[in-house]
Amino acid sequence: MQIVTLRDPASAVAAQFVPGAGMIGISLTDAGVELLGQRRGWRAYLGDGKTMGIPILYPWANRLGDTGYTVDGQSVTVTPGSGGVRADANGLPIHGLLAGYPGWRVTAQSANELRAELDFGADPVLLAGFPFPHLLSVAVTLAERTLRVHTTVTATADLPVPLCFGFHPYLQLPETPRTQWRIDTPAMRHLTLDKRGLPTGATSEWTQTSELLGDTVFDDGFDRVAEHAVFAVSGGDRRIEVHFEQGYPAAQIFAPAGEQVVCFEPMAAPTDALRRGGYRLAQPGEPATATFSIRLR
């Protein structure tokens, strides 16, 4: 399976993606130091959907609150264990349909750029779980110590396409203990979650914050994330920033117990929006875009 390596022309930063394993980013290094959490590795992601690196969560990010949803009167059933649907510990469909999906086609490649697309409407299995024909395109560039991921959704039928996807970058600072990592987060709205990780409807304001991560465990949802908002983790002489450049008004912060990783997840809509509403649409004839970047300081 082809691993595509991108190199920043002006620095020692490199990145790797595997289009045939769901267009997952598996590595981001600075002078050989790995800055993406490897967890069980990309082959476990390919076989079991165990996330690592930078996976795309598509067409919904995180979990749905049930095994079905309705859009404009059309009811859809998604069954964990079939059609690419995987379940979380509570049996809820999680992270969409494309974990390890092999159908991506590389459309452009150079020393520091990779473009790939997926014709979602050409696969009846995918359409069974998300019946909105469209073309999904991801363009990745690496320059000036910045990895930028630009996503475009283009409707290919007369139906608008709900935008509920996201990405899940696992970040690490291997030269510094987690107890010394500092995380910076912007002002946004905190979404109270229930024990299943679903929004309860209760919210509170989250002020711009800088705090030591330490042993704190996060699995928290947010919305009202402003365009160009910046999340960051720093420690020692290193700082990694995630910029929500456009199209990502929601986020999840994930820092599981016992793991040397923290995630700032760009999301086109909050968790379970496909069932609850509150998402944008890619209208026919009007491609929708979203961009985030990871910058190394």
PDB file of C-alpha atoms in Angstrom:
ATOM      1  CA  MET A   1       0.000   0.000   0.000  1.00  0.00           C
ATOM      2  CA  GLN A   2       1.459   3.322  -1.072  1.00  0.00           C
ATOM      3  CA  ILE A   3       2.707   5.684   1.631  1.00  0.00           C
ATOM      4  CA  VAL A   4       3.033   9.234   0.272  1.00  0.00           C
ATOM      5  CA  THR A   5       5.765  11.341   1.893  1.00  0.00           C
ATOM      6  CA  LEU A   6       5.574  15.125   1.735  1.00  0.00           C
ATOM      7  CA  ARG A   7       8.526  17.365   2.575  1.00  0.00           C
ATOM      8  CA  ASP A   8       8.548  21.031   3.483  1.00  0.00           C
ATOM      9  CA  PRO A   9      10.887  22.686   0.966  1.00  0.00           C
ATOM     10  CA  ALA A  10      12.146  25.170   3.572  1.00  0.00           C
ATOM     11  CA  SER A  11      12.585  23.036   6.711  1.00  0.00           C
ATOM     12  CA  ALA A  12      13.156  19.542   8.101  1.00  0.00           C
ATOM     13  CA  VAL A  13       9.409  18.914   8.511  1.00  0.00           C
ATOM     14  CA  ALA A  14       7.915  15.876   6.740  1.00  0.00           C
ATOM     15  CA  ALA A  15       4.493  14.231   6.663  1.00  0.00           C
ATOM     16  CA  GLN A  16       3.109  10.910   5.452  1.00  0.00           C
ATOM     17  CA  PHE A  17      -0.365   9.938   4.230  1.00  0.00           C
ATOM     18  CA  VAL A  18      -1.816   6.636   3.040  1.00  0.00           C
ATOM     19  CA  PRO A  19      -4.598   7.249   0.482  1.00  0.00           C
ATOM     20  CA  GLY A  20      -5.435   3.546   0.242  1.00  0.00           C
ATOM     21  CA  ALA A  21      -6.030   3.341   4.005  1.00  0.00           C
ATOM     22  CA  GLY A  22      -8.727   5.985   4.183  1.00  0.00           C
ATOM     23  CA  MET A  23      -6.488   8.941   3.302  1.00  0.00           C
ATOM     24  CA  ILE A  24      -5.113   8.864   6.826  1.00  0.00           C
ATOM     25  CA  GLY A  25      -2.144  10.969   7.916  1.00  0.00           C
ATOM     26  CA  ILE A  26       0.251   8.638   9.697  1.00  0.00           C
ATOM     27  CA  SER A  27       3.271  10.819  10.445  1.00  0.00           C
ATOM     28  CA  LEU A  28       4.341  14.415  10.996  1.00  0.00           C
ATOM     29  CA  THR A  29       7.984  14.788  11.930  1.00  0.00           C
ATOM     30  CA  ASP A  30      10.308  17.694  12.653  1.00  0.00           C
ATOM     31  CA  ALA A  31      13.971  16.759  12.204  1.00  0.00           C
ATOM     32  CA  GLY A  32      12.966  13.140  12.719  1.00  0.00           C
ATOM     33  CA  VAL A  33      10.905  13.699  15.893  1.00  0.00           C
ATOM     34  CA  GLU A  34       7.431  12.159  15.528  1.00  0.00           C
ATOM     35  CA  LEU A  35       4.677  14.584  16.561  1.00  0.00           C
ATOM     36  CA  LEU A  36       1.598  12.455  15.785  1.00  0.00           C
ATOM     37  CA  GLY A  37       0.362   9.885  18.277  1.00  0.00           C
ATOM     38  CA  GLN A  38       0.944   6.444  16.805  1.00  0.00           C
ATOM     39  CA  ARG A  39      -1.152   4.430  19.255  1.00  0.00           C
ATOM     40  CA  ARG A  40      -1.586   0.970  17.649  1.00  0.00           C
ATOM     41  CA  GLY A  41      -0.381   2.130  14.234  1.00  0.00           C
ATOM     42  CA  TRP A  42      -2.077   2.671  10.891  1.00  0.00           C
ATOM     43  CA  ARG A  43      -2.508  -1.003  10.091  1.00  0.00           C
ATOM     44  CA  ALA A  44      -4.745  -1.367  13.166  1.00  0.00           C
ATOM     45  CA  TYR A  45      -6.706   1.592  11.846  1.00  0.00           C
ATOM     46  CA  LEU A  46      -6.994  -0.167   8.499  1.00  0.00           C
ATOM     47  CA  GLY A  47      -8.128  -3.435  10.042  1.00  0.00           C
ATOM     48  CA  ASP A  48     -10.045  -2.400  13.143  1.00  0.00           C
ATOM     49  CA  GLY A  49     -10.756   1.329  12.789  1.00  0.00           C
ATOM     50  CA  LYS A  50      -8.560   2.120  15.807  1.00  0.00           C
ATOM     51  CA  THR A  51      -7.725   5.786  15.297  1.00  0.00           C
ATOM     52  CA  MET A  52      -4.231   7.256  15.226  1.00  0.00           C
ATOM     53  CA  GLY A  53      -2.342   9.973  13.371  1.00  0.00           C
ATOM     54  CA  ILE A  54      -4.816  12.200  11.481  1.00  0.00           C
ATOM     55  CA  PRO A  55      -7.898  10.223  10.370  1.00  0.00           C
ATOM     56  CA  ILE A  56     -10.880  11.771   8.632  1.00  0.00           C
ATOM     57  CA  LEU A  57     -14.191  11.189  10.444  1.00  0.00           C
ATOM     58  CA  TYR A  58     -16.752  11.104   7.661  1.00  0.00           C
ATOM     59  CA  PRO A  59     -19.631  11.742   7.074  1.00  0.00           C
ATOM     60  CA  TRP A  60     -20.095  12.321  10.805  1.00  0.00           C
ATOM     61  CA  ALA A  61     -17.519  13.092  13.478  1.00  0.00           C
ATOM     62  CA  ASN A  62     -17.627  11.226  16.774  1.00  0.00           C
ATOM     63  CA  ARG A  63     -20.831   9.358  17.562  1.00  0.00           C
ATOM     64  CA  LEU A  64     -24.469   9.312  16.619  1.00  0.00           C
ATOM     65  CA  GLY A  65     -27.048   9.078  19.385  1.00  0.00           C
ATOM     66  CA  ASP A  66     -28.828   6.137  17.748  1.00  0.00           C
ATOM     67  CA  THR A  67     -28.562   3.774  14.798  1.00  0.00           C
ATOM     68  CA  GLY A  68     -30.746   5.958  12.631  1.00  0.00           C
ATOM     69  CA  TYR A  69     -31.280   9.551  11.568  1.00  0.00           C
ATOM     70  CA  THR A  70     -33.669  11.518   9.382  1.00  0.00           C
ATOM     71  CA  VAL A  71     -32.875  14.293   6.888  1.00  0.00           C
ATOM     72  CA  ASP A  72     -35.702  16.110   5.078  1.00  0.00           C
ATOM     73  CA  GLY A  73     -38.102  13.277   5.819  1.00  0.00           C
ATOM     74  CA  GLN A  74     -35.709  10.571   4.611  1.00  0.00           C
ATOM     75  CA  SER A  75     -34.919   8.022   7.320  1.00  0.00           C
ATOM     76  CA  VAL A  76     -31.577   6.216   7.276  1.00  0.00           C
ATOM     77  CA  THR A  77     -30.474   3.234   9.343  1.00  0.00           C
ATOM     78  CA  VAL A  78     -26.797   2.609  10.080  1.00  0.00           C
ATOM     79  CA  THR A  79     -25.927  -0.754  11.565  1.00  0.00           C
ATOM     80  CA  PRO A  80     -22.647  -1.217  13.441  1.00  0.00           C
ATOM     81  CA  GLY A  81     -20.731  -4.107  11.961  1.00  0.00           C
ATOM     82  CA  SER A  82     -21.864  -3.539   8.377  1.00  0.00           C
ATOM     83  CA  GLY A  83     -21.324  -0.970   5.648  1.00  0.00           C
ATOM     84  CA  GLY A  84     -18.191   0.421   7.285  1.00  0.00           C
ATOM     85  CA  VAL A  85     -20.061   1.355  10.474  1.00  0.00           C
ATOM     86  CA  ARG A  86     -18.194   0.829  13.733  1.00  0.00           C
ATOM     87  CA  ALA A  87     -19.551   1.086  17.268  1.00  0.00           C
ATOM     88  CA  ASP A  88     -18.252   2.719  20.433  1.00  0.00           C
ATOM     89  CA  ALA A  89     -18.366   1.084  23.862  1.00  0.00           C
ATOM     90  CA  ASN A  90     -22.091   1.867  24.118  1.00  0.00           C
ATOM     91  CA  GLY A  91     -22.924   0.393  20.730  1.00  0.00           C
ATOM     92  CA  LEU A  92     -23.393   3.788  19.072  1.00  0.00           C
ATOM     93  CA  PRO A  93     -22.168   4.379  15.495  1.00  0.00           C
ATOM     94  CA  ILE A  94     -18.884   6.279  15.679  1.00  0.00           C
ATOM     95  CA  HIS A  95     -16.569   8.147  13.283  1.00  0.00           C
ATOM     96  CA  GLY A  96     -18.602   7.640  10.120  1.00  0.00           C
ATOM     97  CA  LEU A  97     -18.072   5.199   7.262  1.00  0.00           C
ATOM     98  CA  LEU A  98     -14.579   5.773   5.874  1.00  0.00           C
ATOM     99  CA  ALA A  99     -12.182   4.280   8.430  1.00  0.00           C
ATOM    100  CA  GLY A 100      -9.564   2.562   6.255  1.00  0.00           C
ATOM    101  CA  TYR A 101     -11.704   2.979   3.143  1.00  0.00           C
ATOM    102  CA  PRO A 102      -9.646   1.987   0.048  1.00  0.00           C
ATOM    103  CA  GLY A 103     -11.542   3.891  -2.657  1.00  0.00           C
ATOM    104  CA  TRP A 104      -9.580   7.160  -2.640  1.00  0.00           C
ATOM    105  CA  ARG A 105      -8.006   8.204  -5.941  1.00  0.00           C
ATOM    106  CA  VAL A 106      -4.868  10.344  -6.008  1.00  0.00           C
ATOM    107  CA  THR A 107      -5.427  13.229  -8.430  1.00  0.00           C
ATOM    108  CA  ALA A 108      -2.224  15.234  -7.883  1.00  0.00           C
ATOM    109  CA  GLN A 109       1.067  14.671  -6.119  1.00  0.00           C
ATOM    110  CA  SER A 110       4.286  16.628  -5.773  1.00  0.00           C
ATOM    111  CA  ALA A 111       7.112  16.917  -3.272  1.00  0.00           C
ATOM    112  CA  ASN A 112       4.972  18.852  -0.806  1.00  0.00           C
ATOM    113  CA  GLU A 113       1.376  18.402  -1.984  1.00  0.00           C
ATOM    114  CA  LEU A 114      -1.117  15.541  -2.186  1.00  0.00           C
ATOM    115  CA  ARG A 115      -4.654  15.652  -3.560  1.00  0.00           C
ATOM    116  CA  ALA A 116      -7.085  12.763  -3.456  1.00  0.00           C
ATOM    117  CA  GLU A 117     -10.783  12.369  -4.054  1.00  0.00           C
ATOM    118  CA  LEU A 118     -13.556   9.915  -3.372  1.00  0.00           C
ATOM    119  CA  ASP A 119     -16.716   9.583  -5.443  1.00  0.00           C
ATOM    120  CA  PHE A 120     -19.087   8.883  -2.576  1.00  0.00           C
ATOM    121  CA  GLY A 121     -22.035   8.495  -4.895  1.00  0.00           C
ATOM    122  CA  ALA A 122     -20.403   5.660  -6.825  1.00  0.00           C
ATOM    123  CA  ASP A 123     -20.484   3.214  -3.890  1.00  0.00           C
ATOM    124  CA  PRO A 124     -23.926   1.832  -2.981  1.00  0.00           C
ATOM    125  CA  VAL A 125     -22.606   0.616   0.370  1.00  0.00           C
ATOM    126  CA  LEU A 126     -21.601   4.162   1.354  1.00  0.00           C
ATOM    127  CA  LEU A 127     -24.866   5.562   0.013  1.00  0.00           C
ATOM    128  CA  ALA A 128     -26.824   3.124   2.159  1.00  0.00           C
ATOM    129  CA  GLY A 129     -25.460   4.850   5.261  1.00  0.00           C
ATOM    130  CA  PHE A 130     -25.386   8.401   3.859  1.00  0.00           C
ATOM    131  CA  PRO A 131     -27.664   8.722   0.796  1.00  0.00           C
ATOM    132  CA  PHE A 132     -26.346  12.015  -0.547  1.00  0.00           C
ATOM    133  CA  PRO A 133     -24.273  11.585  -3.731  1.00  0.00           C
ATOM    134  CA  HIS A 134     -21.225  13.834  -3.768  1.00  0.00           C
ATOM    135  CA  LEU A 135     -17.543  14.103  -4.515  1.00  0.00           C
ATOM    136  CA  LEU A 136     -15.226  14.358  -1.506  1.00  0.00           C
ATOM    137  CA  SER A 137     -11.822  15.926  -2.136  1.00  0.00           C
ATOM    138  CA  VAL A 138      -8.927  16.395   0.301  1.00  0.00           C
ATOM    139  CA  ALA A 139      -5.860  18.473  -0.540  1.00  0.00           C
ATOM    140  CA  VAL A 140      -2.841  18.385   1.767  1.00  0.00           C
ATOM    141  CA  THR A 141       0.091  20.788   1.512  1.00  0.00           C
ATOM    142  CA  LEU A 142       3.250  21.111   3.594  1.00  0.00           C
ATOM    143  CA  ALA A 143       5.120  24.417   3.543  1.00  0.00           C
ATOM    144  CA  GLU A 144       6.654  26.879   5.997  1.00  0.00           C
ATOM    145  CA  ARG A 145       6.398  24.325   8.838  1.00  0.00           C
ATOM    146  CA  THR A 146       2.626  24.123   8.294  1.00  0.00           C
ATOM    147  CA  LEU A 147       0.553  21.100   7.283  1.00  0.00           C
ATOM    148  CA  ARG A 148      -2.683  22.363   5.749  1.00  0.00           C
ATOM    149  CA  VAL A 149      -5.698  20.116   5.070  1.00  0.00           C
ATOM    150  CA  HIS A 150      -8.350  21.523   2.723  1.00  0.00           C
ATOM    151  CA  THR A 151     -11.594  19.555   2.221  1.00  0.00           C
ATOM    152  CA  THR A 152     -14.205  20.142  -0.478  1.00  0.00           C
ATOM    153  CA  VAL A 153     -17.657  18.538  -0.705  1.00  0.00           C
ATOM    154  CA  THR A 154     -19.406  18.820  -4.084  1.00  0.00           C
ATOM    155  CA  ALA A 155     -22.971  17.554  -4.485  1.00  0.00           C
ATOM    156  CA  THR A 156     -23.324  15.399  -7.608  1.00  0.00           C
ATOM    157  CA  ALA A 157     -27.121  15.093  -7.528  1.00  0.00           C
ATOM    158  CA  ASP A 158     -30.009  17.428  -6.808  1.00  0.00           C
ATOM    159  CA  LEU A 159     -29.755  16.739  -3.064  1.00  0.00           C
ATOM    160  CA  PRO A 160     -27.857  19.001  -0.638  1.00  0.00           C
ATOM    161  CA  VAL A 161     -25.190  17.214   1.415  1.00  0.00           C
ATOM    162  CA  PRO A 162     -25.133  17.578   5.239  1.00  0.00           C
ATOM    163  CA  LEU A 163     -21.720  18.645   6.551  1.00  0.00           C
ATOM    164  CA  CYS A 164     -21.058  16.873   9.841  1.00  0.00           C
ATOM    165  CA  PHE A 165     -17.522  15.550   9.266  1.00  0.00           C
ATOM    166  CA  GLY A 166     -14.284  16.218  11.098  1.00  0.00           C
ATOM    167  CA  PHE A 167     -10.654  15.232  11.605  1.00  0.00           C
ATOM    168  CA  HIS A 168      -8.978  13.723  14.654  1.00  0.00           C
ATOM    169  CA  PRO A 169      -5.306  14.802  14.889  1.00  0.00           C
ATOM    170  CA  TYR A 170      -3.459  13.002  17.672  1.00  0.00           C
ATOM    171  CA  LEU A 171      -0.621  15.267  18.843  1.00  0.00           C
ATOM    172  CA  GLN A 172       2.325  14.400  21.051  1.00  0.00           C
ATOM    173  CA  LEU A 173       5.478  16.004  22.460  1.00  0.00           C
ATOM    174  CA  PRO A 174       7.721  12.962  22.912  1.00  0.00           C
ATOM    175  CA  GLU A 175      10.627  14.964  24.345  1.00  0.00           C
ATOM    176  CA  THR A 176       8.521  16.360  27.224  1.00  0.00           C
ATOM    177  CA  PRO A 177       6.439  14.502  29.845  1.00  0.00           C
ATOM    178  CA  ARG A 178       2.689  15.029  29.518  1.00  0.00           C
ATOM    179  CA  THR A 179       2.611  16.459  33.034  1.00  0.00           C
ATOM    180  CA  GLN A 180       4.540  19.446  31.632  1.00  0.00           C
ATOM    181  CA  TRP A 181       2.433  20.019  28.521  1.00  0.00           C
ATOM    182  CA  ARG A 182       0.541  23.297  28.375  1.00  0.00           C
ATOM    183  CA  ILE A 183      -2.623  23.565  26.286  1.00  0.00           C
ATOM    184  CA  ASP A 184      -4.107  26.803  24.947  1.00  0.00           C
ATOM    185  CA  THR A 185      -7.748  26.979  23.884  1.00  0.00           C
ATOM    186  CA  PRO A 186      -9.837  29.848  22.458  1.00  0.00           C
ATOM    187  CA  ALA A 187     -13.084  31.317  23.736  1.00  0.00           C
ATOM    188  CA  MET A 188     -16.022  29.128  22.648  1.00  0.00           C
ATOM    189  CA  ARG A 189     -19.094  27.396  24.072  1.00  0.00           C
ATOM    190  CA  HIS A 190     -18.756  24.204  26.112  1.00  0.00           C
ATOM    191  CA  LEU A 191     -21.340  21.486  25.467  1.00  0.00           C
ATOM    192  CA  THR A 192     -22.289  19.368  28.456  1.00  0.00           C
ATOM    193  CA  LEU A 193     -22.148  15.677  27.494  1.00  0.00           C
ATOM    194  CA  ASP A 194     -23.903  12.715  29.046  1.00  0.00           C
ATOM    195  CA  LYS A 195     -22.231   9.445  29.997  1.00  0.00           C
ATOM    196  CA  ARG A 196     -22.444   8.279  26.384  1.00  0.00           C
ATOM    197  CA  GLY A 197     -20.594  11.351  25.102  1.00  0.00           C
ATOM    198  CA  LEU A 198     -23.728  12.987  23.621  1.00  0.00           C
ATOM    199  CA  PRO A 199     -24.728  16.640  24.125  1.00  0.00           C
ATOM    200  CA  THR A 200     -27.424  17.088  26.772  1.00  0.00           C
ATOM    201  CA  GLY A 201     -28.458  20.540  25.553  1.00  0.00           C
ATOM    202  CA  ALA A 202     -26.844  22.306  28.505  1.00  0.00           C
ATOM    203  CA  THR A 203     -24.043  24.727  27.658  1.00  0.00           C
ATOM    204  CA  SER A 204     -21.628  27.100  29.352  1.00  0.00           C
ATOM    205  CA  GLU A 205     -19.174  29.716  28.189  1.00  0.00           C
ATOM    206  CA  TRP A 206     -15.536  28.635  27.852  1.00  0.00           C
ATOM    207  CA  THR A 207     -13.128  31.522  28.150  1.00  0.00           C
ATOM    208  CA  GLN A 208      -9.762  31.632  26.420  1.00  0.00           C
ATOM    209  CA  THR A 209      -7.575  29.397  28.546  1.00  0.00           C
ATOM    210  CA  SER A 210      -3.948  28.399  29.040  1.00  0.00           C
ATOM    211  CA  GLU A 211      -3.384  25.545  31.470  1.00  0.00           C
ATOM    212  CA  LEU A 212      -1.132  22.613  32.225  1.00  0.00           C
ATOM    213  CA  LEU A 213      -2.563  19.384  30.846  1.00  0.00           C
ATOM    214  CA  GLY A 214      -0.972  17.251  33.531  1.00  0.00           C
ATOM    215  CA  ASP A 215      -3.121  14.195  34.217  1.00  0.00           C
ATOM    216  CA  THR A 216      -6.371  15.937  33.223  1.00  0.00           C
ATOM    217  CA  VAL A 217      -8.642  13.790  31.060  1.00  0.00           C
ATOM    218  CA  PHE A 218     -10.602  15.487  28.293  1.00  0.00           C
ATOM    219  CA  ASP A 219     -13.406  14.235  26.071  1.00  0.00           C
ATOM    220  CA  ASP A 220     -15.258  17.524  25.749  1.00  0.00           C
ATOM    221  CA  GLY A 221     -17.402  19.014  23.000  1.00  0.00           C
ATOM    222  CA  PHE A 222     -17.625  22.643  21.940  1.00  0.00           C
ATOM    223  CA  ASP A 223     -19.363  24.848  19.412  1.00  0.00           C
ATOM    224  CA  ARG A 224     -19.263  28.541  18.492  1.00  0.00           C
ATOM    225  CA  VAL A 225     -15.621  28.144  17.537  1.00  0.00           C
ATOM    226  CA  ALA A 226     -14.615  31.252  15.612  1.00  0.00           C
ATOM    227  CA  GLU A 227     -12.907  31.076  12.234  1.00  0.00           C
ATOM    228  CA  HIS A 228      -9.127  31.247  12.602  1.00  0.00           C
ATOM    229  CA  ALA A 229      -9.357  30.026  16.216  1.00  0.00           C
ATOM    230  CA  VAL A 230      -6.103  28.516  17.483  1.00  0.00           C
ATOM    231  CA  PHE A 231      -5.619  25.535  19.793  1.00  0.00           C
ATOM    232  CA  ALA A 232      -2.107  24.623  20.922  1.00  0.00           C
ATOM    233  CA  VAL A 233      -0.005  22.259  22.987  1.00  0.00           C
ATOM    234  CA  SER A 234       3.489  23.255  24.060  1.00  0.00           C
ATOM    235  CA  GLY A 235       6.307  21.866  26.161  1.00  0.00           C
ATOM    236  CA  GLY A 236      10.046  22.318  26.303  1.00  0.00           C
ATOM    237  CA  ASP A 237      11.109  24.223  23.184  1.00  0.00           C
ATOM    238  CA  ARG A 238       8.237  22.954  21.036  1.00  0.00           C
ATOM    239  CA  ARG A 239       4.743  24.234  20.291  1.00  0.00           C
ATOM    240  CA  ILE A 240       2.137  22.668  17.993  1.00  0.00           C
ATOM    241  CA  GLU A 241      -0.827  24.783  16.917  1.00  0.00           C
ATOM    242  CA  VAL A 242      -4.062  23.661  15.270  1.00  0.00           C
ATOM    243  CA  HIS A 243      -5.701  26.504  13.345  1.00  0.00           C
ATOM    244  CA  PHE A 244      -9.402  26.182  12.528  1.00  0.00           C
ATOM    245  CA  GLU A 245      -9.083  28.324   9.412  1.00  0.00           C
ATOM    246  CA  GLN A 246     -12.592  28.007   7.958  1.00  0.00           C
ATOM    247  CA  GLY A 247     -15.612  25.741   8.008  1.00  0.00           C
ATOM    248  CA  TYR A 248     -15.085  24.226  11.469  1.00  0.00           C
ATOM    249  CA  PRO A 249     -17.399  25.902  14.011  1.00  0.00           C
ATOM    250  CA  ALA A 250     -17.258  22.938  16.423  1.00  0.00           C
ATOM    251  CA  ALA A 251     -14.499  21.030  18.202  1.00  0.00           C
ATOM    252  CA  GLN A 252     -13.733  18.140  20.485  1.00  0.00           C
ATOM    253  CA  ILE A 253     -10.800  18.117  22.888  1.00  0.00           C
ATOM    254  CA  PHE A 254      -9.662  14.573  23.620  1.00  0.00           C
ATOM    255  CA  ALA A 255      -6.892  13.640  26.039  1.00  0.00           C
ATOM    256  CA  PRO A 256      -7.450  10.084  27.304  1.00  0.00           C
ATOM    257  CA  ALA A 257      -6.104   8.817  30.603  1.00  0.00           C
ATOM    258  CA  GLY A 258      -2.744   7.082  30.452  1.00  0.00           C
ATOM    259  CA  GLU A 259      -1.868   8.210  26.911  1.00  0.00           C
ATOM    260  CA  GLN A 260       0.758  10.729  25.838  1.00  0.00           C
ATOM    261  CA  VAL A 261      -1.552  12.444  23.321  1.00  0.00           C
ATOM    262  CA  VAL A 262      -3.932  15.363  23.078  1.00  0.00           C
ATOM    263  CA  CYS A 263      -6.383  16.021  20.228  1.00  0.00           C
ATOM    264  CA  PHE A 264      -7.984  19.237  19.052  1.00  0.00           C
ATOM    265  CA  GLU A 265     -10.560  17.957  16.573  1.00  0.00           C
ATOM    266  CA  PRO A 266     -11.881  20.307  13.849  1.00  0.00           C
ATOM    267  CA  MET A 267     -15.566  19.505  13.290  1.00  0.00           C
ATOM    268  CA  ALA A 268     -17.999  20.860  10.714  1.00  0.00           C
ATOM    269  CA  ALA A 269     -20.815  20.365  13.248  1.00  0.00           C
ATOM    270  CA  PRO A 270     -21.096  19.180  16.864  1.00  0.00           C
ATOM    271  CA  THR A 271     -21.447  15.540  17.863  1.00  0.00           C
ATOM    272  CA  ASP A 272     -24.777  13.987  16.800  1.00  0.00           C
ATOM    273  CA  ALA A 273     -25.713  16.967  14.599  1.00  0.00           C
ATOM    274  CA  LEU A 274     -26.780  14.577  11.835  1.00  0.00           C
ATOM    275  CA  ARG A 275     -29.663  13.550  14.114  1.00  0.00           C
ATOM    276  CA  ARG A 276     -30.216  16.847  15.955  1.00  0.00           C
ATOM    277  CA  GLY A 277     -29.659  19.371  13.160  1.00  0.00           C
ATOM    278  CA  GLY A 278     -27.559  22.494  13.223  1.00  0.00           C
ATOM    279  CA  TYR A 279     -25.240  21.698  10.308  1.00  0.00           C
ATOM    280  CA  ARG A 280     -24.359  23.436   7.054  1.00  0.00           C
ATOM    281  CA  LEU A 281     -25.254  21.992   3.671  1.00  0.00           C
ATOM    282  CA  ALA A 282     -23.270  21.673   0.473  1.00  0.00           C
ATOM    283  CA  GLN A 283     -25.903  22.803  -2.004  1.00  0.00           C
ATOM    284  CA  PRO A 284     -25.983  21.500  -5.596  1.00  0.00           C
ATOM    285  CA  GLY A 285     -23.777  23.735  -7.699  1.00  0.00           C
ATOM    286  CA  GLU A 286     -22.140  25.265  -4.599  1.00  0.00           C
ATOM    287  CA  PRO A 287     -19.162  23.213  -3.340  1.00  0.00           C
ATOM    288  CA  ALA A 288     -18.519  23.603   0.393  1.00  0.00           C
ATOM    289  CA  THR A 289     -15.001  23.876   1.778  1.00  0.00           C
ATOM    290  CA  ALA A 290     -13.304  23.589   5.151  1.00  0.00           C
ATOM    291  CA  THR A 291      -9.657  24.064   6.093  1.00  0.00           C
ATOM    292  CA  PHE A 292      -7.509  23.448   9.146  1.00  0.00           C
ATOM    293  CA  SER A 293      -3.761  23.515   9.590  1.00  0.00           C
ATOM    294  CA  ILE A 294      -1.158  22.189  11.998  1.00  0.00           C
ATOM    295  CA  ARG A 295       1.721  24.627  12.517  1.00  0.00           C
ATOM    296  CA  LEU A 296       5.000  23.774  14.182  1.00  0.00           C
ATOM    297  CA  ARG A 297       6.659  26.550  16.135  1.00  0.00           C
TER     298      ARG A 297
END
